[in-house]
XYZ file of C-alpha atoms in Angstrom:
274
model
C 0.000 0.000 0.000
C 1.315 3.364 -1.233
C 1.476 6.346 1.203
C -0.292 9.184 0.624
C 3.095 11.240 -0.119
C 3.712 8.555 -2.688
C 0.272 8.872 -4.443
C 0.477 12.503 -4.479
C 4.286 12.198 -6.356
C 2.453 9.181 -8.392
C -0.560 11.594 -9.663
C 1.654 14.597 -10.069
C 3.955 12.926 -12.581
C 1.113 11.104 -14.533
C -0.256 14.983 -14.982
C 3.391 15.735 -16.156
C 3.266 12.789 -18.143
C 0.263 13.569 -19.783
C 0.597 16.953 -20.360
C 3.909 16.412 -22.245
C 2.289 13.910 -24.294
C -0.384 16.764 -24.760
C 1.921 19.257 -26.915
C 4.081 17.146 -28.554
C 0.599 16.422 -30.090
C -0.230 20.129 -30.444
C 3.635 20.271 -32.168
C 2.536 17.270 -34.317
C -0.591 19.272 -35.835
C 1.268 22.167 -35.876
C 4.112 20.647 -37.922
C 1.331 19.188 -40.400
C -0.888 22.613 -40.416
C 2.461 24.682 -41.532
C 3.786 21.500 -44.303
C 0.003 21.841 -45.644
C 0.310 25.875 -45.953
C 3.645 26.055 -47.624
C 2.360 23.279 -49.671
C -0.141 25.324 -50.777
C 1.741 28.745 -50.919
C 3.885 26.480 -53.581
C 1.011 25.348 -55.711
C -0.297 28.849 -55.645
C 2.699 30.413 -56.860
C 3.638 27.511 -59.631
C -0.147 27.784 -60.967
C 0.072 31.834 -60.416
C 1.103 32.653 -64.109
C -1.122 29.851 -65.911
C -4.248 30.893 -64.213
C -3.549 34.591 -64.322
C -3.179 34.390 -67.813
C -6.233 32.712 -68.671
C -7.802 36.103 -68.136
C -5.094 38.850 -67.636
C -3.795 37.483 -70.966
C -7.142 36.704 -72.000
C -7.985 39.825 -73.695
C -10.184 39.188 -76.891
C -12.673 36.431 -75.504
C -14.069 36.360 -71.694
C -13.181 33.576 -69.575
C -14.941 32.063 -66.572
C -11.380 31.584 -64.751
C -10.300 34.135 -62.345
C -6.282 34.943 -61.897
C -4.568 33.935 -58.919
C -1.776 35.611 -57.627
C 0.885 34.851 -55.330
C 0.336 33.861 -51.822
C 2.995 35.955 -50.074
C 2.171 38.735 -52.550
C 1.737 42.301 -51.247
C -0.242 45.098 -52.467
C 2.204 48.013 -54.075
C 1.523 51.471 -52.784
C -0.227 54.034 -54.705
C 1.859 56.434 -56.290
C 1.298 59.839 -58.085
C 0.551 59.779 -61.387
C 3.813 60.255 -63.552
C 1.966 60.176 -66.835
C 0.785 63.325 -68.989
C -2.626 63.618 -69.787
C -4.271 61.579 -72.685
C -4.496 63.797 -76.395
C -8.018 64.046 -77.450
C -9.654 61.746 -78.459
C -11.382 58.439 -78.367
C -10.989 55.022 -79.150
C -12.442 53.627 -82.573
C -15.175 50.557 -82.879
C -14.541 49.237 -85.957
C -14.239 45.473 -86.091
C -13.284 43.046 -89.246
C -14.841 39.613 -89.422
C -11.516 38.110 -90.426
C -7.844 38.707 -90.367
C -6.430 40.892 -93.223
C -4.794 39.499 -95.774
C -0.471 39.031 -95.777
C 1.513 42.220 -97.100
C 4.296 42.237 -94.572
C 7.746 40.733 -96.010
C 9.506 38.516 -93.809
C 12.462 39.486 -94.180
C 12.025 43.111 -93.738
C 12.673 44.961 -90.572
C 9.232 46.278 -88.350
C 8.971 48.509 -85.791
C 6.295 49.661 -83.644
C 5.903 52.724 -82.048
C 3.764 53.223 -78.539
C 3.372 57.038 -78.240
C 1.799 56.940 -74.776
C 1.265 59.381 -71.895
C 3.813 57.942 -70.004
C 6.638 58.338 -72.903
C 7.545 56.602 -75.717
C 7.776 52.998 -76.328
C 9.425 51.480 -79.346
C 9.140 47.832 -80.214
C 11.495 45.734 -82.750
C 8.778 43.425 -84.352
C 10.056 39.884 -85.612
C 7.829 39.281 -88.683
C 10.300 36.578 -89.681
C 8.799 34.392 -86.999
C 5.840 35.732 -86.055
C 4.180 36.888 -89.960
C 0.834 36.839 -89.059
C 0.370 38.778 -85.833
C 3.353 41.328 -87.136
C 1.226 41.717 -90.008
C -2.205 42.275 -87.851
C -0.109 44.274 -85.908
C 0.807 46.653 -89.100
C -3.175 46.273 -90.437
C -4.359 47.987 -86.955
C -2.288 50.232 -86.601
C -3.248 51.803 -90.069
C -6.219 51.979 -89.418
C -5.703 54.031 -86.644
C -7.207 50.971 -84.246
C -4.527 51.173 -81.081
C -5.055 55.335 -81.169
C -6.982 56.682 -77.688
C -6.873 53.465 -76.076
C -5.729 52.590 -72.548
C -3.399 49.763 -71.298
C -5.849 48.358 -68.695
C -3.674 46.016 -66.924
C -0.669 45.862 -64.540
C 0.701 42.968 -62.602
C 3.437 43.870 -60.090
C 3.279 40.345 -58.229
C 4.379 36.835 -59.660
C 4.213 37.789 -63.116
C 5.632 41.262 -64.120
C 3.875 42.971 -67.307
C 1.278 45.785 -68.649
C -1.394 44.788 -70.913
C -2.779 47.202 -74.219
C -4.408 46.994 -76.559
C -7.964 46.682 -75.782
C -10.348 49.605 -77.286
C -12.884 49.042 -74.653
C -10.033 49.136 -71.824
C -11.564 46.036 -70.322
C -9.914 42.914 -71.088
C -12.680 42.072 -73.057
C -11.881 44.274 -76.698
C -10.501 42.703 -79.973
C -10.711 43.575 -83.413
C -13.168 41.015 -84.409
C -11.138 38.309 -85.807
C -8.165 36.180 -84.140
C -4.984 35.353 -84.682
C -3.265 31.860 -85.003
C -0.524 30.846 -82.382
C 2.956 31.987 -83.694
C 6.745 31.634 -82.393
C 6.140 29.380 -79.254
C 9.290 27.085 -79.597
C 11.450 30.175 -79.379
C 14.554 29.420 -77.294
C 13.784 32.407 -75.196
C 10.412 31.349 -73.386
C 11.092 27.481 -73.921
C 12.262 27.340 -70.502
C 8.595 29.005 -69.234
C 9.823 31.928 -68.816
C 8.886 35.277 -70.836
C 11.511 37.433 -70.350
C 12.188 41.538 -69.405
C 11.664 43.177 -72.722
C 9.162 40.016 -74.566
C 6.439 41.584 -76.174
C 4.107 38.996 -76.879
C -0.106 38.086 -77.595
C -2.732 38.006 -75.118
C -4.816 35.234 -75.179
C -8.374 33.493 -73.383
C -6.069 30.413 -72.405
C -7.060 28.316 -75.677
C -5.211 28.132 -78.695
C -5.247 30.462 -81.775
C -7.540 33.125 -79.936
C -5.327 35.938 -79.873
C -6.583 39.443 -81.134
C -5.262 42.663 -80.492
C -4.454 42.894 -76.939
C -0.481 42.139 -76.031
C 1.478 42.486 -73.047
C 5.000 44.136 -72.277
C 6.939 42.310 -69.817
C 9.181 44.685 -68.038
C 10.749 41.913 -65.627
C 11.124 38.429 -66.316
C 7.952 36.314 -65.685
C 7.163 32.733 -65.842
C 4.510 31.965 -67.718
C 4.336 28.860 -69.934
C 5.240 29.027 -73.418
C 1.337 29.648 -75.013
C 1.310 33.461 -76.395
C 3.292 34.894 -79.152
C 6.039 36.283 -78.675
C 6.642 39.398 -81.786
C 8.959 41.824 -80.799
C 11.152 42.791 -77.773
C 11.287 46.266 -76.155
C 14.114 49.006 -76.370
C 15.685 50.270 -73.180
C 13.850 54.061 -73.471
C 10.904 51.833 -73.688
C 11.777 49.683 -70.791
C 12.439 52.873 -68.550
C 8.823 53.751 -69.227
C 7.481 50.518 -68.322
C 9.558 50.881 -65.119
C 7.755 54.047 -64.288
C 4.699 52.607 -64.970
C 5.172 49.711 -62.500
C 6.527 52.110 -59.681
C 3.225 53.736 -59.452
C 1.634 50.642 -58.638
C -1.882 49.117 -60.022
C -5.445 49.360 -58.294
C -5.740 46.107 -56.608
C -8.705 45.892 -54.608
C -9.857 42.809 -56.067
C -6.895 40.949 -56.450
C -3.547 42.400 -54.778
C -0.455 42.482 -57.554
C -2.834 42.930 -60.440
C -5.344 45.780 -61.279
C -5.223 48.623 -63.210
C -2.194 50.373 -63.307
C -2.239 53.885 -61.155
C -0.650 55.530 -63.428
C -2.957 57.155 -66.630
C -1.454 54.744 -69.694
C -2.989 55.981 -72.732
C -1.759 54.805 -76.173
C -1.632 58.304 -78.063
C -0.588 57.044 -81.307
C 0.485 54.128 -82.791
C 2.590 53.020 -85.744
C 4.506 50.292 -87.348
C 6.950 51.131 -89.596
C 9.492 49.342 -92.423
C 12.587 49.582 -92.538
């Protein structure tokens, strides 16, 4: 028979006994709760750029997927508005029922020039590669298509680029016909990742639906390799873009991706041959 000193020292460390046993549970779930975030944070950020593009590279079509951004994302400051204000103006509503027909050579030089609030942005177009969209690109801007109208999307957070070309400044604008897929096994996004200075065609996330909207990536940005890359940037132009980014996007709905701050207005385009 146990005293009562002895019970007391037997009951006090059962308590100790199980109240170690207690939190090394609570460590145990807490071990599995954090693996089961970060494993999530990972899928978020891997899936980021596909599902962002379906619609922030969507453009021409609407698409029932939403964009996801980076879990550890943050939303960037507003800034003041470094751009000048737009020219008069507004943008046009024609629309074509199908592309226009070839007149670019492919092995003549293109380039494209952005006249925008923000500054100018010139664009070396590759119609060697890329005939049809370089050509579309050409046919538009003739017809005065790109004048008046704003570039209506900014992603500071996974995936780094500013989206134009859209007359109703949506997402949703195109000029009526689409484009087929062009360039995609270029060495420089085969590794899923556009990079600083890639101008390349917005898309809904299918194949061969790309209108008139594009995108300027101004850091590099993986995305896989499913929009047409046409042209690259020159550095003037990328100091623009820069700007652009500083002053951070409206992202109420979806921090890292809104519409940018500042007041990008495409003036005037035109594509030249040289």
């Amino acid at each position: 028979m146990v005293s009562k000193d002895q019970r007391r020292r037997q009951l006090a460390r059962e308590k100790y006994l199980r109240q170690q046993q207690r939190r090394t549970e609570q460590r145990g779930r807490a071990r599995k709760r954090n693996a089961a975030i970060a494993g999530v944070v990972a899928v978020v950020v891997a899936a980021g750029a596909a599902a962002w593009a379906s619609t922030g590279l969507g453009g021409d079509k609407k698409t029932t997927a939403d964009a996801a951004s980076s879990a550890s994302a943050t939303s960037t400051s507003k800034a003041p508005d470094p751009c000048a204000k737009p020219a008069p103006g507004s943008p046009g509503t024609k629309q074509w029922k199908s592309e226009p027909s070839m007149s670019v050579d492919g092995k003549a030089s293109y380039a494209m020039d952005l006249a925008t609030t923000c500054g100018d942005i010139k664009l070396k177009l590759d119609a060697a590669n890329a005939p049809h969209t370089v050509n579309s690109f050409k046919f538009l801007a003739d017809q005065g298509f790109f004048d008046h109208t704003k570039c209506h999307r900014l992603t500071t957070s996974g995936i780094y680029v500013l989206q134009c070309g859209d007359p109703k400044g949506t997402g949703q604008g195109g000029p009526g016909y689409t484009l087929p897929d062009e360039n995609l096994k270029d060495p420089a996004i085969a590794k899923g990742t556009y990079p600083a200075g890639t101008v390349a065609m917005a898309n809904t996330g299918q194949p061969h639906t790309g209108g008139s909207q594009f995108f300027l990536v101004y850091k590099d940005s993986p995305l896989p390799a499913s929009y047409t890359p046409f042209g690259t940037i020159d550095a003037d132009g990328m100091k623009v873009l820069q700007k652009i980014a500083a002053a951070g996007e409206d992202d109420s709905n979806n921090p890292g991706d809104g519409k940018p701050n500042a007041t990008v207005v495409i003036n005037k385009a035109t594509v030249t041959q040289s």
